[in-house]
């Protein structure tokens, strides 16, 4: 399985603050990093983007955050992410 994906709004986003960002989630036991590579106008479009990515690049875990996040994540933020992987199978 490849890198996990994270879908969330970006903290402090000034241009298009309601857009959802899609990116790779890299994490270890103490912290994480969100490498954003896509921007979508709404959650429905972001979920569609994640589905397309899974079809092209293979199965992976997908996480969703209900609060805007920065690219540097704390362990607490990682633990509070919603794992939505099952909705993609």
Coordinates of C-alpha atoms in Angstrom, one line a residue:
X1 CA 0.0 0.0 0.0
X2 CA 1.3 3.5 -0.9
X3 CA 1.3 6.7 1.0
X4 CA -1.9 7.7 2.8
X5 CA -4.0 10.6 1.5
X6 CA -5.4 13.4 3.5
X7 CA -8.3 15.6 2.6
X8 CA -8.9 18.8 4.5
X9 CA -9.2 22.6 4.3
X10 CA -5.9 24.4 4.8
X11 CA -5.4 26.4 7.9
X12 CA -4.9 30.1 7.1
X13 CA -5.8 29.8 3.5
X14 CA -6.5 33.3 2.2
X15 CA -7.4 32.6 -1.4
X16 CA -10.4 30.3 -1.8
X17 CA -10.5 29.5 1.9
X18 CA -13.4 27.0 1.4
X19 CA -11.5 24.8 -1.0
X20 CA -10.5 21.3 0.1
X21 CA -6.9 20.3 -0.3
X22 CA -5.8 16.8 -1.2
X23 CA -2.3 15.5 -0.5
X24 CA 0.0 12.7 0.8
X25 CA 0.1 12.2 4.6
X26 CA 3.6 11.2 5.9
X27 CA 3.6 10.3 9.5
X28 CA 5.7 8.7 12.2
X29 CA 5.0 8.1 15.9
X30 CA 5.3 11.7 16.9
X31 CA 4.4 14.0 14.0
X32 CA 3.2 14.2 10.4
X33 CA 3.6 16.2 7.2
X34 CA 0.9 16.9 4.7
X35 CA 2.3 17.3 1.2
X36 CA -0.6 19.0 -0.7
X37 CA -0.8 18.4 -4.4
X38 CA -4.4 19.2 -5.3
X39 CA -7.2 21.7 -4.6
X40 CA -10.9 21.1 -5.0
X41 CA -13.9 23.5 -4.8
X42 CA -15.8 21.2 -2.4
X43 CA -15.7 18.0 -0.5
X44 CA -17.6 16.0 -3.1
X45 CA -14.9 16.9 -5.7
X46 CA -12.1 16.2 -3.3
X47 CA -13.5 12.7 -2.7
X48 CA -13.8 12.1 -6.4
X49 CA -10.2 13.2 -6.8
X50 CA -9.2 10.7 -4.1
X51 CA -11.1 7.9 -5.9
X52 CA -9.4 8.7 -9.2
X53 CA -6.0 8.7 -7.6
X54 CA -6.7 5.3 -6.0
X55 CA -7.7 3.9 -9.4
X56 CA -4.5 5.2 -10.9
X57 CA -2.0 4.6 -8.1
X58 CA -3.4 1.8 -6.1
X59 CA -5.1 1.2 -2.8
X60 CA -4.1 3.4 0.2
X61 CA -5.6 4.8 3.4
X62 CA -7.6 8.0 3.1
X63 CA -8.1 10.4 6.0
X64 CA -10.5 13.4 6.3
X65 CA -10.2 16.3 8.8
X66 CA -13.2 18.3 9.9
X67 CA -11.0 21.2 10.9
X68 CA -8.5 23.1 8.7
X69 CA -4.9 21.9 9.1
X70 CA -1.4 23.2 8.5
X71 CA 1.1 21.1 6.6
X72 CA 2.9 20.2 9.8
X73 CA 0.7 18.0 12.0
X74 CA 1.0 17.1 15.6
X75 CA 0.4 13.6 16.9
X76 CA -2.9 14.7 18.4
X77 CA -4.1 16.1 15.0
X78 CA -3.2 12.8 13.4
X79 CA -5.0 10.8 16.0
X80 CA -8.2 12.9 15.4
X81 CA -8.3 12.3 11.6
X82 CA -11.3 10.4 10.4
X83 CA -10.2 7.2 8.5
X84 CA -12.6 7.0 5.5
X85 CA -10.7 4.3 3.6
X86 CA -13.6 1.8 3.8
X87 CA -15.8 4.2 1.7
X88 CA -13.4 3.7 -1.2
X89 CA -13.6 -0.1 -1.4

